[in-house]
Coordinates of C-alpha atoms in Angstrom, one line a residue:
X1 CA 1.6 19.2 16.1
X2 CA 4.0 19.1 19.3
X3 CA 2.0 15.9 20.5
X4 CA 2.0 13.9 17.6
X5 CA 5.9 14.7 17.2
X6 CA 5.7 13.3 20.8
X7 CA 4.3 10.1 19.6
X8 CA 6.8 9.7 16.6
X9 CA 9.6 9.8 19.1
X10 CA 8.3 7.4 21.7
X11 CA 7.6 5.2 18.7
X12 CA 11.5 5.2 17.5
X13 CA 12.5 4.9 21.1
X14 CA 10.2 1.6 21.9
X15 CA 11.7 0.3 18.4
X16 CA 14.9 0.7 18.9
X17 CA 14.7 -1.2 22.7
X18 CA 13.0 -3.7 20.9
X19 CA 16.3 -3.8 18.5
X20 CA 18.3 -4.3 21.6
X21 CA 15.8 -7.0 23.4
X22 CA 16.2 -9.2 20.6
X23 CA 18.8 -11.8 20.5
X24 CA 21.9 -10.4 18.9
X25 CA 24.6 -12.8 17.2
X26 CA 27.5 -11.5 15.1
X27 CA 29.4 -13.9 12.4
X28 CA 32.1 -15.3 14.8
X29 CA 29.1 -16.9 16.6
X30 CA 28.8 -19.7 13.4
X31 CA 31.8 -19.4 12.7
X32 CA 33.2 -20.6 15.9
X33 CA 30.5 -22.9 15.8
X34 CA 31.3 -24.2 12.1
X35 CA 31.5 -28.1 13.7
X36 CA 27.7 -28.5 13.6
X37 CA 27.5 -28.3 9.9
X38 CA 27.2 -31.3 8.8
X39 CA 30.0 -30.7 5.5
X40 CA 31.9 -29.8 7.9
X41 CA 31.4 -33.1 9.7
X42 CA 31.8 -35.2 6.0
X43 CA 35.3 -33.2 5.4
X44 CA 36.7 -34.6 8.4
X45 CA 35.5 -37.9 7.5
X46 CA 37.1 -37.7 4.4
X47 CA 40.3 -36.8 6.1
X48 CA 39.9 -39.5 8.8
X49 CA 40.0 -41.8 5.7
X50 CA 42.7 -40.4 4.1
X51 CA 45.0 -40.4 6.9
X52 CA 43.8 -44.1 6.7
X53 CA 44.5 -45.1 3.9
X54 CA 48.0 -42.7 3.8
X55 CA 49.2 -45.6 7.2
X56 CA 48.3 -48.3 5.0
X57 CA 51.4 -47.6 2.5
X58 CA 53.6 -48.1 6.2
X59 CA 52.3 -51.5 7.2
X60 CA 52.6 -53.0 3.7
X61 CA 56.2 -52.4 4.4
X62 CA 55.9 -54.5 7.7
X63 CA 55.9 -58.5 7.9
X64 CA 53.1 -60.2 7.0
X65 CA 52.1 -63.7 8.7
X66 CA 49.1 -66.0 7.8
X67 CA 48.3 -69.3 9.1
X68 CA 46.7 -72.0 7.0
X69 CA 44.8 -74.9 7.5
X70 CA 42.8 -77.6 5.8
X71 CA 41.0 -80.9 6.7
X72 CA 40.4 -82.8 2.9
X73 CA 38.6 -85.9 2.6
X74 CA 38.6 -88.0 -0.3
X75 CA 36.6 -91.0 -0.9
X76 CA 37.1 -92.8 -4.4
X77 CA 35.7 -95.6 -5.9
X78 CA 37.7 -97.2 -9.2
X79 CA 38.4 -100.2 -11.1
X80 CA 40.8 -102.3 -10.8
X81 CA 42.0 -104.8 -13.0
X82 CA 42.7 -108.7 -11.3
X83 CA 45.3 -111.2 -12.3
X84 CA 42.5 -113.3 -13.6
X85 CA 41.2 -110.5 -15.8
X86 CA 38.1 -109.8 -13.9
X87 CA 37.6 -106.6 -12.6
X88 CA 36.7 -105.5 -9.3
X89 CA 35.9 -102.2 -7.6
X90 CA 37.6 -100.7 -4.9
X91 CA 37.1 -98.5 -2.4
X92 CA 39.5 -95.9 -1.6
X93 CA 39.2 -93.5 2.1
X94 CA 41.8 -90.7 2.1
X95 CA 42.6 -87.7 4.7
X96 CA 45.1 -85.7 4.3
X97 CA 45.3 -82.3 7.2
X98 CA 47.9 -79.6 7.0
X99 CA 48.6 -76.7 8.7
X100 CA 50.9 -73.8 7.8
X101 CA 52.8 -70.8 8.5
X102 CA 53.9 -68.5 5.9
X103 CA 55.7 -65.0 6.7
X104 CA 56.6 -62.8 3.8
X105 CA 58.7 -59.5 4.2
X106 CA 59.3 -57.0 1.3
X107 CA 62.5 -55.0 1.5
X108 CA 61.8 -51.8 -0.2
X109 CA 65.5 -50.4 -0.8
X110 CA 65.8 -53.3 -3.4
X111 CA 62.3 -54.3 -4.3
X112 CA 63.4 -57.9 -3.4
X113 CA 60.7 -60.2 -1.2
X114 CA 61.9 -62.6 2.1
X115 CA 59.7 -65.8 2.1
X116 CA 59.5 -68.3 5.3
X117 CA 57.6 -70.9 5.2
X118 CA 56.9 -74.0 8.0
X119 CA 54.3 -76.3 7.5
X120 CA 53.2 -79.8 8.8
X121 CA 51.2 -82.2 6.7
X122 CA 49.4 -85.8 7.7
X123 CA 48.3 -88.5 5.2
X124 CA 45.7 -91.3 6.4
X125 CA 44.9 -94.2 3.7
X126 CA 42.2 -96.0 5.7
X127 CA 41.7 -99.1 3.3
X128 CA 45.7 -99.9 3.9
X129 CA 45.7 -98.5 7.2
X130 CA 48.5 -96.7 6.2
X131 CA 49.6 -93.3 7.3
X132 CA 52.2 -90.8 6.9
X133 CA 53.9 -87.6 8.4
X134 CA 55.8 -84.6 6.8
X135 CA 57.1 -81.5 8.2
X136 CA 58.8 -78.5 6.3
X137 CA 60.5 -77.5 9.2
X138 CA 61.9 -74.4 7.5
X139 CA 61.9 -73.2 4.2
X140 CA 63.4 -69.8 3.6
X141 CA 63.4 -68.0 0.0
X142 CA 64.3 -64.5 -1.3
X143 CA 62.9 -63.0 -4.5
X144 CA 65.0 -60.4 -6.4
X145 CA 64.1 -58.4 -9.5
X146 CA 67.7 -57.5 -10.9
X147 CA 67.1 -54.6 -12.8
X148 CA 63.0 -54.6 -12.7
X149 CA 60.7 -52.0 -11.8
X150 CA 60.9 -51.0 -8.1
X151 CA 57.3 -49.7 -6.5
X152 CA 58.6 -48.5 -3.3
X153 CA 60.8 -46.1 -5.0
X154 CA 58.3 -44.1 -6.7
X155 CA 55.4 -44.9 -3.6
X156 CA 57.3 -43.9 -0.6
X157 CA 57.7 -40.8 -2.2
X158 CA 54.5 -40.0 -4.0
X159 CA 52.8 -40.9 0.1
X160 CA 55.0 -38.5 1.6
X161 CA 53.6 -35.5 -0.8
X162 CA 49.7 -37.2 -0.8
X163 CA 49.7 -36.7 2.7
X164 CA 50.7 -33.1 3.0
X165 CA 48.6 -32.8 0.5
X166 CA 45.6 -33.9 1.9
X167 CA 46.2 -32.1 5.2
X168 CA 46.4 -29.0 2.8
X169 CA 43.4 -30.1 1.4
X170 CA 41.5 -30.7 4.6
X171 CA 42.3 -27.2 5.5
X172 CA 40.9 -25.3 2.5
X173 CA 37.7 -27.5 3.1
X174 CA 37.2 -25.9 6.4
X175 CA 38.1 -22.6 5.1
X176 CA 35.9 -23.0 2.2
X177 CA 32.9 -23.6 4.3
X178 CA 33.4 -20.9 6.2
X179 CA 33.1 -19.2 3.3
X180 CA 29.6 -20.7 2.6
X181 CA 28.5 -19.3 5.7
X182 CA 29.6 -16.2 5.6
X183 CA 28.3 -15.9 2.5
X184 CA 24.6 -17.0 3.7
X185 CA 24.9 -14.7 7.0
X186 CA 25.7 -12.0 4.7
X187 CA 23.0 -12.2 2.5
X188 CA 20.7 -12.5 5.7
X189 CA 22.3 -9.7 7.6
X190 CA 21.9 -7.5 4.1
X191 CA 18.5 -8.0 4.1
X192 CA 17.8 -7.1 7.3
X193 CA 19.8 -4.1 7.1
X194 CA 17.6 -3.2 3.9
X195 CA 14.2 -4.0 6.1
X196 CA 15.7 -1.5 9.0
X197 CA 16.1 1.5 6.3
X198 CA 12.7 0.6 4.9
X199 CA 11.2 1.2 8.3
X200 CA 13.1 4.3 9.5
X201 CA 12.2 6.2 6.1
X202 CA 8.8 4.7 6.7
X203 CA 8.6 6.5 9.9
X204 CA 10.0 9.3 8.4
X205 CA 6.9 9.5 5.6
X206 CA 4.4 9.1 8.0
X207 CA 6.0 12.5 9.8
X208 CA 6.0 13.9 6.8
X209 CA 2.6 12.8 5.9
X210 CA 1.4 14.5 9.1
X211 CA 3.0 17.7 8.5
X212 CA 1.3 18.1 4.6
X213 CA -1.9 17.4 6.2
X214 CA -1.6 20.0 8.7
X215 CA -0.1 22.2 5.8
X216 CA -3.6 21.0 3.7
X217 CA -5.7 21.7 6.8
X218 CA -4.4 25.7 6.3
X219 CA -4.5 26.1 2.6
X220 CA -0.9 25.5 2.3
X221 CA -0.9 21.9 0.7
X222 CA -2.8 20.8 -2.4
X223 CA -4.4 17.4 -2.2
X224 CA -1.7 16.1 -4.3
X225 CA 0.8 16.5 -2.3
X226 CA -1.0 14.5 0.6
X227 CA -1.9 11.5 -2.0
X228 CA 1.8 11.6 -3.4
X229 CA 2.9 11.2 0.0
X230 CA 0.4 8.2 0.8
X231 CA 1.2 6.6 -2.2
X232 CA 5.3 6.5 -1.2
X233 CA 4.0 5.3 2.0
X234 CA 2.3 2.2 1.0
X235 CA 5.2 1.6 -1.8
X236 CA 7.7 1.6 1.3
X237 CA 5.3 -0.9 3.1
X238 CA 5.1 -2.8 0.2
X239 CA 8.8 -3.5 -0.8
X240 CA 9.0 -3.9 3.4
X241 CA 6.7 -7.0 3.1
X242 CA 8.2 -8.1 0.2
X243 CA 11.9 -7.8 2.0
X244 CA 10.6 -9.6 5.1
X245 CA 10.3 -12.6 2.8
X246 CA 13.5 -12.1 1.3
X247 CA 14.9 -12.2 4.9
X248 CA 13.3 -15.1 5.9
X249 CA 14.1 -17.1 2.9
X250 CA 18.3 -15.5 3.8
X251 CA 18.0 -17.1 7.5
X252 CA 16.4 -20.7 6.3
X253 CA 19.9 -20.8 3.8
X254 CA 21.9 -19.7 7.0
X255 CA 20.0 -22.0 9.4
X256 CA 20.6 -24.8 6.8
X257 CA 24.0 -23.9 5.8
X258 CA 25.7 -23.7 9.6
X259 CA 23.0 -26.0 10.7
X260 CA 22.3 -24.3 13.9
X261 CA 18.6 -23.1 14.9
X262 CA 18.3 -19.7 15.2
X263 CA 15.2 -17.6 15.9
X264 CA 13.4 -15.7 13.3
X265 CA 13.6 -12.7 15.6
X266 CA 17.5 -12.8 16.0
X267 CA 19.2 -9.6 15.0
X268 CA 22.4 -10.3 13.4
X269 CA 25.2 -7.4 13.4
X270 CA 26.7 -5.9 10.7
X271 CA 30.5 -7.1 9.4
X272 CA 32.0 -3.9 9.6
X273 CA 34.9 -2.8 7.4
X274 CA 37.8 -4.8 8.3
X275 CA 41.7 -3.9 7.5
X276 CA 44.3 -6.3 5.6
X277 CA 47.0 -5.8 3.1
X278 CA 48.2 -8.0 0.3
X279 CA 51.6 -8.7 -0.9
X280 CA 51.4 -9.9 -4.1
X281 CA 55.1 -12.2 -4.3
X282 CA 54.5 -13.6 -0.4
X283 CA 51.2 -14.4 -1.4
X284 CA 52.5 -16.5 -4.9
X285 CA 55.1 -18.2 -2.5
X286 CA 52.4 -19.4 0.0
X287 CA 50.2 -20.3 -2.8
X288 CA 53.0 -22.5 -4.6
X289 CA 53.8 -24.0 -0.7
X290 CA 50.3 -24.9 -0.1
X291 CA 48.7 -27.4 -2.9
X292 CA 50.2 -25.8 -6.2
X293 CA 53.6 -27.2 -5.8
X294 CA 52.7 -30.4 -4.6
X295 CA 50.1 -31.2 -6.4
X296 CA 52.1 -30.9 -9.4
X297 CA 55.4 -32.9 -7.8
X298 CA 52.8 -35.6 -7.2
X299 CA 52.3 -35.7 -10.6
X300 CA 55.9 -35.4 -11.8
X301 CA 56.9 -38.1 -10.0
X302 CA 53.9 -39.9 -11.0
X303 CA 54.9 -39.3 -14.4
X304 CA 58.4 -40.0 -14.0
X305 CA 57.4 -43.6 -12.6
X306 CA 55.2 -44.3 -15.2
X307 CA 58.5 -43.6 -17.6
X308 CA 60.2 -45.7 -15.3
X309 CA 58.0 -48.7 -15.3
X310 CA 57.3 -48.6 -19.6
X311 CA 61.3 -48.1 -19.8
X312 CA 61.7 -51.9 -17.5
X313 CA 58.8 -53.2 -19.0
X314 CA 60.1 -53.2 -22.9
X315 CA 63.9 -54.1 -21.7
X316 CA 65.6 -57.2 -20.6
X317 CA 64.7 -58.2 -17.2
X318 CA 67.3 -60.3 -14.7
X319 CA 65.2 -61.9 -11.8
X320 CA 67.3 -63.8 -9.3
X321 CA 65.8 -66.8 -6.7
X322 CA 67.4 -68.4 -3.8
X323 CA 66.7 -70.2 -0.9
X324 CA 67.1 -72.9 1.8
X325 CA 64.8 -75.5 3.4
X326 CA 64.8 -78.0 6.4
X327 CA 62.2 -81.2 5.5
X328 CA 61.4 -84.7 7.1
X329 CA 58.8 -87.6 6.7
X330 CA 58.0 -90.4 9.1
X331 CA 55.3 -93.4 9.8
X332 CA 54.8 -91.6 13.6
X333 CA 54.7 -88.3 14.7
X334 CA 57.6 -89.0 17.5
X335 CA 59.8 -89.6 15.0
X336 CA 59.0 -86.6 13.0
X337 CA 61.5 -83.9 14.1
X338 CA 64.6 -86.4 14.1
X339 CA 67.1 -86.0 11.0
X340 CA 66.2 -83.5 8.5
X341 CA 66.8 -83.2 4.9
X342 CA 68.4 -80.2 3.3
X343 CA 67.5 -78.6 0.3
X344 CA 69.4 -75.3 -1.4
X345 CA 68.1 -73.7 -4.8
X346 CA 69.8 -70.7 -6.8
X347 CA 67.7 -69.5 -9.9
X348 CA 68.7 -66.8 -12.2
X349 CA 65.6 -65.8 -14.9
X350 CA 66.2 -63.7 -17.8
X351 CA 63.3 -62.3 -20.1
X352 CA 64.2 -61.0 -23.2
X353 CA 61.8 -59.3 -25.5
X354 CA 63.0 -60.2 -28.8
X355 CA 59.5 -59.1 -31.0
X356 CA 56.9 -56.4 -30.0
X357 CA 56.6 -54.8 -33.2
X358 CA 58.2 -51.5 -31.1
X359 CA 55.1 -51.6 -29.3
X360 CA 57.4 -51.2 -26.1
X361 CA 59.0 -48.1 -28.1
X362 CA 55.7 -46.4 -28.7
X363 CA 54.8 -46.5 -24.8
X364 CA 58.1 -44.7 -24.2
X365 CA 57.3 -42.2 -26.9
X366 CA 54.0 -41.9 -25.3
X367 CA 55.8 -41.6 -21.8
X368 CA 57.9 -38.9 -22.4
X369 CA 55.1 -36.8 -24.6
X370 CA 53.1 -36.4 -21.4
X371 CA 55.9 -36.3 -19.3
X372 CA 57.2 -32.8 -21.3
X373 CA 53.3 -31.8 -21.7
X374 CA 53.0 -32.1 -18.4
X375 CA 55.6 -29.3 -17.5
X376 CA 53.5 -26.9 -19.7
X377 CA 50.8 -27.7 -18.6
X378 CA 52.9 -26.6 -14.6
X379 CA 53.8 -23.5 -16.3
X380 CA 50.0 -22.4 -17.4
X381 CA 49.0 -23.3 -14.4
X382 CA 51.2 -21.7 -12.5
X383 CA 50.4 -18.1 -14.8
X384 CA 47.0 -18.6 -14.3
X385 CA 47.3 -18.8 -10.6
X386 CA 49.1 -15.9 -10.6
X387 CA 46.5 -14.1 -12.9
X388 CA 44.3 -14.8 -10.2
X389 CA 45.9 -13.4 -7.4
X390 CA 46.4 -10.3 -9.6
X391 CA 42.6 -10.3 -10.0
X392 CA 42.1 -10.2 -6.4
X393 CA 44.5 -7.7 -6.1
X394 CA 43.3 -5.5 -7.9
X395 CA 39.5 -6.4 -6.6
X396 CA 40.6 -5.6 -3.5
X397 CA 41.9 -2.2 -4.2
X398 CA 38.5 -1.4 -6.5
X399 CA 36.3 -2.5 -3.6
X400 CA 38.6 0.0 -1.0
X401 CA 38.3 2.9 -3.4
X402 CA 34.4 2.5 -3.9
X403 CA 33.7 1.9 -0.2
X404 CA 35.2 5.4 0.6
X405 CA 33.4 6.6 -2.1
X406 CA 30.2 5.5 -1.1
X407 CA 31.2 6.6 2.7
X408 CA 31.2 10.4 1.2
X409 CA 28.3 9.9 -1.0
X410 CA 26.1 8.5 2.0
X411 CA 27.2 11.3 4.0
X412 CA 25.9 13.7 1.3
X413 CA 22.9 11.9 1.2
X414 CA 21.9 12.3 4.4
X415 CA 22.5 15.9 4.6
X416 CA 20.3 16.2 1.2
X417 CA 17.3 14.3 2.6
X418 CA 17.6 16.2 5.5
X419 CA 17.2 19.3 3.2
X420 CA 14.9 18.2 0.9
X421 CA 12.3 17.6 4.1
X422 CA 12.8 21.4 4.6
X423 CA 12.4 22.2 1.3
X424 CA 9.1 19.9 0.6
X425 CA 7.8 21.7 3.6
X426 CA 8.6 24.8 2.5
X427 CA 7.7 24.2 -1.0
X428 CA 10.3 24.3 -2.7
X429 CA 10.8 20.4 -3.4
X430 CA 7.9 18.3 -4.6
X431 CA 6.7 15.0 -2.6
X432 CA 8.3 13.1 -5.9
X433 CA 11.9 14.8 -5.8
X434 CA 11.5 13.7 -1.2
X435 CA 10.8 9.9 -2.5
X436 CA 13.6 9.4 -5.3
X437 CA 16.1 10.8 -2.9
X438 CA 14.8 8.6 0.0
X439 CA 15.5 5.8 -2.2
X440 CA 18.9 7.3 -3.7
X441 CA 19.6 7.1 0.1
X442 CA 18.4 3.8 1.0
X443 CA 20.5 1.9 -2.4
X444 CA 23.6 3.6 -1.1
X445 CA 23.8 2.4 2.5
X446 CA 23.2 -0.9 1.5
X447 CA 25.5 -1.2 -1.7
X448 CA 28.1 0.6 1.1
X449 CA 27.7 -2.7 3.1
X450 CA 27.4 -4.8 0.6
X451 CA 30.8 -3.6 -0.4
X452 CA 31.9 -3.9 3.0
X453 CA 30.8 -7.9 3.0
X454 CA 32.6 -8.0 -0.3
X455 CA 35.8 -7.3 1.3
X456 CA 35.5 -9.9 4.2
X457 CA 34.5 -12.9 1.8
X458 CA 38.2 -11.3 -0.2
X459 CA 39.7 -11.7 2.7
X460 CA 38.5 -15.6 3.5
X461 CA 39.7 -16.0 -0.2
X462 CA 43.3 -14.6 0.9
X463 CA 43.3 -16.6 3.7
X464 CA 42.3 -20.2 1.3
X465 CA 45.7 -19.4 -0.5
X466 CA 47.5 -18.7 3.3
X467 CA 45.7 -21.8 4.1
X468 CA 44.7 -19.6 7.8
X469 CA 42.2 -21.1 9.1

């Protein structure tokens, strides 16, 4: 009896050096290393791009310069009527180059657009042997809508908002993610913790087993006892093969998830209970600071421009031109650049929509419906967010109660298997009672630390509306 006790101990003891041989990783280790996955690497991307396109709204506001060119050949061939009414054919050979310079600048305090334009053209008649130069020295316009629909207005300000809000975005990606893996290193680490029970209550059978067959040996065991006692031992082996597939299957979706290869023999350690507080009003004002607010301003103000442009669209429209320009001609190049000729243009436009059938009306009508809808649909928003965080809230304060509950109930639980082995070998409990409370015991410790994982994805869900990353 004292040797095979002997054995039982040297067995736990090799086990548990084995546990501390292995290669041990706690959650910080892919979390820290959250760069590998590749959603990681396609939300950056995706950010990369937006930051992108975000500078692009900047240089449409700076010059824009484009040179031109063309060679055009033209060869014709028509009739032509003679003074003796014959006709002959004639053979016309024409080339006529340019090249060009054109700069444009829009001015987005007024909407208005600066043209300059310089350009130099060459015409060759081959048949006549006649050719030609022009040059538009300078020609300088500016393009003003009176009272028209300005873009830059509503843009500049809409770009300033989409790019906070895609840094905010960016942000809860990454946070999000981490979510994803905690969420598959939990599951893995849970199933591991279930396979370690299974095999300490396992060895804690087989002692048992051993002590009712000594018991049997004397006359102080019936049969059943020892075949009730087999039977819980092979059902323990079995759910231990079946939760060694379970665990596998948990470390492919974490191996897949972080995208970092990991052993098959890599202990993982437990989360722990961690400690956080919520405040319920500091946590609405973050949440209305980070995405909730501006979402919605963006689309107020897209809203408001969409009013804006409808409004301009349907009304009378005052559109003003002006400009300046510096030409010449000549037979030779030399004498290209001598005297220029002046040109000046002003050009007022007015559109006036006389007939639409009030179709300009019904757009405004339609404008400011969704523009009012809109603010409900803030509002509901806005209470259902808050809902939320109240939900959490009060999650969080169900999951702290249970835990504590669970803590004392696990601690009962041990002390009660720890009777009920004295009692079975005294008698007074049968092998049946011995295996529901092993159980009992087993489905507390890991609903305790599933619990415990439960509060540590809460808290990467408090820190998605803190935006901590």
């Amino acid at each position: 009896m004292m040797k095979f006790r002997k054995i039982i101990m040297f067995i736990l003891i090799v086990n548990t050096l084995n546990l501390y041989c292995q290669n041990t990783v706690d959650i910080d280790f892919f979390l820290n290393n959250i760069g590998n996955s590749y959603s990681y690497k396609i939300n950056a991307n995706d950010y990369k791009i937006k930051k992108i396109q975000n500078g692009l709204f900047r240089k449409s506001l700076l010059p824009k310069v484009t040179l031109t060119s063309s060679i055009p050949y033209q060869r014709a061939i028509s009739d032509v009527t003679q003074p003796d009414g014959t006709i002959k054919f004639i053979e016309r050979n024409y080339l006529n180059p340019n090249i060009g310079l054109n700069t444009t600048q829009f001015l987005p305090f007024t909407g208005g657009t600066i043209s300059l334009s310089n350009s130099i053209n060459y015409s060759r008649d081959f048949n006549n042997n006649y050719s030609n130069f022009s040059s538009n020295w300078v020609n300088l316009s500016y393009q003003q809508s009176i009272n028209g629909y300005n873009d830059y207005k509503w843009e500049k300000k809409i770009n300033t908002l989409t790019k906070k809000k895609d840094s905010i975005e960016y942000y809860q990606n990454v946070i999000r993610l981490k979510y994803d893996i905690a969420k598959s290193y939990i599951d893995a680490e849970t199933s591991q913790l279930k396979s370690h029970l299974l095999q300490e209550n396992m060895n804690k059978v087989k002692f048992m087993l051993n002590e009712i067959n000594e018991k049997y040996k004397h006359g102080r065991a019936i049969k059943t006892d020892v075949e009730q006692t087999e039977l819980t031992l092979e059902q323990l082996k079995g759910y231990l093969e079946a939760n060694k597939i379970e665990h596998q299957n948990s470390l492919n979706q974490l191996k897949r998830t972080a995208n970092i290869e990991i052993q098959d023999s890599i202990l993982l350690e437990g989360i722990g209970e961690i400690e956080f507080t919520i405040n319920k009003d500091e946590l609405i004002k973050i949440m209305e600071e980070n995405g909730y607010n501006i979402e919605w301003k963006i689309k107020e103000l897209e809203a408001e421009a969409n009013l804006d442009r409808i409004k301009k669209e349907g009304s009378m429209s005052l559109n003003l031109q002006l400009g300046l320009g510096l030409n010449s001609s000549a037979n030779e190049i030399s004498q290209l650049f001598n005297t220029p000729r002046q040109t000046q243009f002003v050009t007022l436009g007015v559109k006036v929509p006389i007939l639409d059938w009030g179709a300009s009306k019904d757009k405004t009508n339609i404008a400011f419906v969704e523009k009012e809808n809109l603010k409900y649909k803030i509002e509901e928003e806005r209470n259902r967010k808050i809902q939320a965080i109240e939900e959490l809230i009060n999650y969080y304060w169900t999951l702290k109660s249970q835990i504590q509950s669970l803590k004392q109930q696990i601690i009962l639980s041990n002390k009660l298997t720890d009777n009920y082995k004295e009692l079975l070998l005294l008698g007074r409990k049968t092998v049946s009672e011995y295996k529901n409370q092993i159980y009992e015991n087993i489905n507390l410790s890991i609903e305790c630390e599933k619990l415990k994982n439960n509060l540590y994805l809460l808290k990467l869900k408090i820190d998605e509306l803190n935006l901590k990353h």
